[in-house]
Each structure stands twice: as C-alpha cells, then as structure tokens.
XYZ file of C-alpha atoms in Angstrom:
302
model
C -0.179 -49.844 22.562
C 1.304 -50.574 19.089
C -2.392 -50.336 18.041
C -2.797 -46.849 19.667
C 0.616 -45.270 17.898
C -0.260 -46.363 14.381
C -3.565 -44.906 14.427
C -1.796 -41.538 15.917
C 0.698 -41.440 13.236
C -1.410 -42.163 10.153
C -3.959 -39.391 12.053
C -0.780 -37.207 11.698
C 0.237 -37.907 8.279
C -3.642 -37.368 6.898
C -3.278 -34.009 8.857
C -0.662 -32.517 7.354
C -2.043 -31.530 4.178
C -5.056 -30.462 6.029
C -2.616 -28.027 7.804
C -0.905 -26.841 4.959
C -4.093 -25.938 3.050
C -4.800 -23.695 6.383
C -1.978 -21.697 5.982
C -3.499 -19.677 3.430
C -6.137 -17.193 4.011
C -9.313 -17.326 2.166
C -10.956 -14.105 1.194
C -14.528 -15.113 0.901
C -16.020 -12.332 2.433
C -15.046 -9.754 -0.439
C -17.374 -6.717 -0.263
C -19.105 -5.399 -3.511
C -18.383 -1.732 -4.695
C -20.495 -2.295 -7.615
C -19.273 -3.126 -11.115
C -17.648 -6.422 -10.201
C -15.305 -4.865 -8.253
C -14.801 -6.882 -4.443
C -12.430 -6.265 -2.104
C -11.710 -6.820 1.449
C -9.437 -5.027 4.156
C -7.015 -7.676 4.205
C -5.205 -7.069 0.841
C -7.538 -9.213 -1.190
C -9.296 -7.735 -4.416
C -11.688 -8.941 -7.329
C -11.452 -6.308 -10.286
C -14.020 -6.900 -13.183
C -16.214 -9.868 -12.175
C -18.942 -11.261 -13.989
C -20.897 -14.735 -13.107
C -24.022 -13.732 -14.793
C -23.577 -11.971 -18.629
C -22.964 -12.742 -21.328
C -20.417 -11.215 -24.035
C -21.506 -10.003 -27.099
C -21.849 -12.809 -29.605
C -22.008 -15.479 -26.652
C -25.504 -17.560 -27.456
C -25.153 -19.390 -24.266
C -21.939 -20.716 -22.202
C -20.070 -22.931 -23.977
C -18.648 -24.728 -20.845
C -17.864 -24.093 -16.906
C -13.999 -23.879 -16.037
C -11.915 -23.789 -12.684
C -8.230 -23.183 -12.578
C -6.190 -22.647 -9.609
C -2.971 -20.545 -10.274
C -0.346 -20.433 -7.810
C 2.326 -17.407 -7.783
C 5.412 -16.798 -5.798
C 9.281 -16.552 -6.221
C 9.851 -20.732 -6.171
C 8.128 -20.849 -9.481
C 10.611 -18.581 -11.570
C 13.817 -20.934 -10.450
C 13.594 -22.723 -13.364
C 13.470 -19.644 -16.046
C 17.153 -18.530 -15.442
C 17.294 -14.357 -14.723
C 13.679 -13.974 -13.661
C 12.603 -13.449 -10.088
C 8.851 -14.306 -10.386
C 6.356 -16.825 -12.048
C 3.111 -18.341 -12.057
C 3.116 -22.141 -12.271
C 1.655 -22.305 -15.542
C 2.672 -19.699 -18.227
C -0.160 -20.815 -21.167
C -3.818 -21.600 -20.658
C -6.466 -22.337 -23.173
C -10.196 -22.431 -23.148
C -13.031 -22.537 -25.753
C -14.837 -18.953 -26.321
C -17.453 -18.307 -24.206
C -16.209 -20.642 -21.097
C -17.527 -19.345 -17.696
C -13.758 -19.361 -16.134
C -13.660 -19.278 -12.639
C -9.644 -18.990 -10.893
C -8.581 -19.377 -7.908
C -5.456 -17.502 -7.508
C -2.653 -18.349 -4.268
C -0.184 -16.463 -3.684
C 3.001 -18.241 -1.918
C 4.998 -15.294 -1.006
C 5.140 -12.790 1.818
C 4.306 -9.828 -0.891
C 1.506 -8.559 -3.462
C 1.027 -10.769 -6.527
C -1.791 -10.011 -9.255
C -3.629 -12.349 -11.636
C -4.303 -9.797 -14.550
C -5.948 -10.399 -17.784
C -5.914 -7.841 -20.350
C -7.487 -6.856 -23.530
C -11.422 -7.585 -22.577
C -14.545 -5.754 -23.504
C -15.044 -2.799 -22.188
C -18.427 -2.502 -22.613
C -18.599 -5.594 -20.199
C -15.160 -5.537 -18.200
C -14.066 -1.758 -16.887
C -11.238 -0.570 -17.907
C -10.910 -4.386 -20.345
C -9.531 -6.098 -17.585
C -9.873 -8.954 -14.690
C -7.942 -8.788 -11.953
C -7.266 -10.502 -9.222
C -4.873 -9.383 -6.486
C -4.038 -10.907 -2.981
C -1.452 -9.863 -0.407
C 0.153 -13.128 0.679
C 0.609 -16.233 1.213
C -3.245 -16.300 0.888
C -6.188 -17.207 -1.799
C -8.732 -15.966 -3.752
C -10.934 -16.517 -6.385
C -12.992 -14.378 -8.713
C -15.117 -15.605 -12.140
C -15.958 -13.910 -15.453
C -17.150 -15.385 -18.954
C -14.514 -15.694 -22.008
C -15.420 -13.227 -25.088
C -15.936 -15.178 -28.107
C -13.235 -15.574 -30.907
C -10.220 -16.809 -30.963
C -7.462 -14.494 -29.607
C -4.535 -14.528 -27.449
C -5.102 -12.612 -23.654
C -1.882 -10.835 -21.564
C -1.989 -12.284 -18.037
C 0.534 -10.953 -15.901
C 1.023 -9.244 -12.330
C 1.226 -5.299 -13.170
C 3.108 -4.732 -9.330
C 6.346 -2.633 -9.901
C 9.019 -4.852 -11.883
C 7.052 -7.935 -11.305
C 6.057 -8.848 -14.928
C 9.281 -7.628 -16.454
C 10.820 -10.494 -13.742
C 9.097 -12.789 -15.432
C 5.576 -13.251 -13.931
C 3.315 -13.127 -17.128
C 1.284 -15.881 -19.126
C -0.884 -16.290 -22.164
C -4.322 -17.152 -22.315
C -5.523 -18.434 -25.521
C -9.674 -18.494 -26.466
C -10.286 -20.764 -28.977
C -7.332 -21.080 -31.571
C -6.104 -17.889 -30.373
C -4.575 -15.174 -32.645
C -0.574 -15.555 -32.168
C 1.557 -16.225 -28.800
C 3.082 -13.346 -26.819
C 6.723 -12.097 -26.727
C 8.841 -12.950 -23.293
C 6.145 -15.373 -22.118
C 9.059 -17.463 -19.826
C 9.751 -21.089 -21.169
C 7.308 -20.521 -23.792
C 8.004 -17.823 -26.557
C 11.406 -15.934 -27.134
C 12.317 -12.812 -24.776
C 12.214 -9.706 -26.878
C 15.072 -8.609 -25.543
C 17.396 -11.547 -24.674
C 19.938 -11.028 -22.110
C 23.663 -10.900 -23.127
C 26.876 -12.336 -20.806
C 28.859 -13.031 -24.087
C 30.710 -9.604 -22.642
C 31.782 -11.217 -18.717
C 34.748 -13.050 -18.811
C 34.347 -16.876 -17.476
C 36.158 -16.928 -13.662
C 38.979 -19.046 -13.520
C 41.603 -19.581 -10.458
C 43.817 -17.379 -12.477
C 41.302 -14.622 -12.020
C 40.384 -15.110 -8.558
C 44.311 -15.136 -7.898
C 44.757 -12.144 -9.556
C 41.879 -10.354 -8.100
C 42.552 -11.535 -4.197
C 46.637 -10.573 -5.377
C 45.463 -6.545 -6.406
C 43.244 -6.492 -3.405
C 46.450 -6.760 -1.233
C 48.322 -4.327 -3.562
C 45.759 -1.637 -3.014
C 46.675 -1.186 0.603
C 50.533 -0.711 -0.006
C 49.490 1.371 -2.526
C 47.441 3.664 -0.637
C 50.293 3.763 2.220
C 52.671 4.987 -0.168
C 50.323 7.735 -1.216
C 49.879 8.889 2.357
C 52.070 11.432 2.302
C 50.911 13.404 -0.444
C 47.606 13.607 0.381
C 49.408 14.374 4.128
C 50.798 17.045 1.904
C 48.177 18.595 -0.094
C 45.919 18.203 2.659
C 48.238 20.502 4.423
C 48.837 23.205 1.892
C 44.935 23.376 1.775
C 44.905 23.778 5.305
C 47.248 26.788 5.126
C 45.093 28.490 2.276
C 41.828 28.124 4.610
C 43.640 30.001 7.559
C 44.339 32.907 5.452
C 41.794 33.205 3.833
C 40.117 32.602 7.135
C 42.055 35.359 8.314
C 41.408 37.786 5.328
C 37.706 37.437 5.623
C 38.051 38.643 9.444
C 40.106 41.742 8.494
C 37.780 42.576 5.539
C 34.774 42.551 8.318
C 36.766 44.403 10.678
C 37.369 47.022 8.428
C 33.796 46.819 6.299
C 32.357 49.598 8.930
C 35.044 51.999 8.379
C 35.536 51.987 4.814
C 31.452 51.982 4.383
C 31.779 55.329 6.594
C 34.474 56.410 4.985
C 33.696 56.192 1.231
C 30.138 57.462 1.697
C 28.719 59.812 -0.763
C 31.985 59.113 -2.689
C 31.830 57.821 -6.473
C 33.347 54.859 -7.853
C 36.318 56.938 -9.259
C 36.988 58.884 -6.383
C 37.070 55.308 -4.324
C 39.852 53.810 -6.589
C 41.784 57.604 -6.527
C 41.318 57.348 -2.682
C 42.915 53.354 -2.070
C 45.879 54.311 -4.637
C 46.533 57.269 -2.658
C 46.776 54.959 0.555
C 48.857 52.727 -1.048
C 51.202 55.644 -2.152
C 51.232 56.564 1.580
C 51.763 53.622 2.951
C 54.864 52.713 0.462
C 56.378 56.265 1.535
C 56.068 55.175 4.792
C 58.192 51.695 4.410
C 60.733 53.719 2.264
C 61.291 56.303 5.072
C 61.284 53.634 7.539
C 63.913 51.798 5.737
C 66.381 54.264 4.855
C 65.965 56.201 8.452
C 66.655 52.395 9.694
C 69.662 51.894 6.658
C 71.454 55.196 8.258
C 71.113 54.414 12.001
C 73.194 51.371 11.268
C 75.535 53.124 9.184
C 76.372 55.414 11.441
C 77.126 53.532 13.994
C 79.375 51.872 12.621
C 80.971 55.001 11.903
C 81.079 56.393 15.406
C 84.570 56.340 16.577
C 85.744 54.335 19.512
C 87.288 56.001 23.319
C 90.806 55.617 23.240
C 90.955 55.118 19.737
C-alpha cells in the first residue's frame, strides 16, 4: 500500500510541470498569406518570417539560435513605475544567426515581440513581429542582417512599450544601447516624486481631521444655497410667467402691427403706455376723492 502511494505521488509531482506547460496554447497551425506573414484565428500572428534567405552580405549562416521570451505583467515588478516586461531586456547574437523565438505570453491580454529597423528589401515594412493573444505561445524565425548594430524590440500595443515592455537586441558588437531599455540604460525621461510630500501620522491626522470638518462645513452653508436656490426659483417663475404672456399676446400684436413700420410700432407701444398711465391716474384720483368725501359727508343728528 505504502508502495502504491509513493509511486502515485512522485506520478503527481512529474505531472505537474507537464500540466503547466499545457496551459498555454500553441499556434502551430499558422496559415500563410504570403510574404512571411502567418496568422491564425485565435489571436496568434507571425509578421516578416524568413527560414530560407539570406541578407545581403550574409555568405552563409553564421550559426542556428532559439530563444524563448516570456511577457506578462509579473515581469515588470521589479522595474519600479512600469506595468509590463519581457524577462530579458538585452539579447545578443553574431550577424547572420538564423534566430528562431518562441514568444509566451503570461497574461490574459495582447503582447507583441517586435523587432525593428530590418531590411526592407527582405523584411516588409523592416520588421518581425510576433504577436499572441494570451496566456499562449508562438514561435516564428528569420536570419540576423550582418553588421553590428543595435535592434528596438518592444510590444507596439497601446501604452505597452512606454510601460516598460521593450528590449535591445544587439548583432555583433552592436552600434550603441537604447534609451529607457528598463534595468538596463537610463529612462529618457526619468520620473520625478521630489515634488510629493513623504506621509507621516501627522498628515494622515490632519487629512482624516479636514475630512470631518468638511461636513460641518457644508451644514453651515446649507442655508445659503437654501437661499440662493430660492431666489433662483422665484426668477424662473416669472420669467416662466412672462414667456406665457408674451405667447399669449404674440397673435395679437403680429395682427395688430401688420403692414406697420418699425417707427410707427415704437409710436404705437408709447402711445399705450401713455394710455394706460392716464388710466391709473384717473383711477387714483377718482378713488383719492371718493374717500375724501366721505369723510366729509355730515352725520344725522349732527
């Protein structure tokens, strides 16, 4: 029985790298579209492939490579401020080594394997590019140009490079390194927090203190908004009211100032208004001399 368990655990143990390695999908049945270019309708894609030619200046192949590059979010914890990495930032090969990579991808997103600054008479568009939609793997080969000089790798998805997923590939001696390559060259623009203050338990204090301050404060200004808010209110009901009145009247003035010019418009409200104040004035003093006379009127049995 003890016999029977070991053998089922050390079965186990030797299966669970087996099981891991499953996890990612293999695109090995990439479909040509001519010019190097393979891809496949799961999210896998081999841009600028070449097995078979040789670059300009390339006698023969100077040596067979294989790399496997692994990308994902894990990989940037140790470059403080970035989001994304590869797991090697700097690779170097002798010119005219027939590179193959195999690229995994251990996130749930797009990642890209890029290399820049080929050919073009050999590479479209001077590029390599692999790109797999993960956590998945694939692989794609092409043959180093002679010379020594210094290749961009990075993943060109939105915001993905400038987060800190790009490398250098050096042929030969190469010709310089790269600016912001992480934990390898200098950012070329290094981030500043000389302007935060540190946080201290005299801050935190002070900051949980005006949080309850900003309550009492914003009872105390209650009314006055109450207030304002109010006043406003009183301005929308007349004008409310004013716009009714103006459509009310709109079909009777348009009839009534018809044919009439500008001028004779104006001469026609001031003569209203004249009206209308003669009106009030009569209405006043005809109500001034009721009341004064009678008060005047004298009493029975006076």
């Amino acid at each position: 029985m003890v016999k029977l368990l070991s053998v089922a655990i050390i079965s186990f143990l030797f299966s669970v790298p087996a099981m891991a390695a499953e996890e990612y999908e293999e695109h090995n049945s990439l479909m040509s579209h001519g010019d190097g270019h393979l891809m496949d309708m799961g999210g896998g894609m081999v841009m600028g492939q070449n097995a078979d030619t040789l670059p300009g200046g390339c006698e023969e192949i100077s040596e067979t490579k294989e790399i496997t590059v692994r990308a994902g979010h894990k990989y940037a914890e140790k470059f403080p401020g970035r989001m994304f990495a590869f797991d090697t930032q700097e690779f170097n090969f002798k010119p005219c080594t027939k590179l193959t990579v195999h690229f995994i991808n251990d996130d749930n997103i797009r990642h890209q394997w890029m290399m820049h600054g080929l050919p073009k008479y050999l590479y479209p568009k001077g590029m390599f590019h692999l790109e797999v939609t993960g956590p998945a793997k694939i692989s794609g080969t092409l043959i180093l140009p002679p010379g020594d000089k210094t290749y961009l790798v990075h993943c060109d998805i939105a915001q993905h490079m400038e987060k800190g997923m790009k490398a250098q590939l050096k042929v030969g001696k190469g010709d310089g390194d790269l600016p912001s390559i992480p934990g390898v060259t200098d950012y070329a623009i290094q981030d500043d927090y000389s302007g935060i203050p540190p946080i201290t338990a005299a801050a935190v204090a002070g900051n949980a203190g005006a949080q309850t301050a900003a309550p009492v404060a914003a009872t105390k200004s209650a009314p006055a908004v109450a207030s304002e808010q109010k006043d406003e209110s009183m301005i929308s009901g007349m004008t409310v009211i004013g716009l009714a009145i103006g459509l009310l009247l709109a079909p009777f003035l348009a009839r009534k100032f018809k044919g009439m010019s500008a001028s004779e418009i104006v001469a026609y409200i001031f003569d209203l208004l004249r009206s209308a104040i003669e009106l009030i004035v009569k209405f006043l003093s005809d109500l001034v001399k009721l009341v004064i006379s009678s008060k005047n009127k004298t009493l029975p049995g006076s």
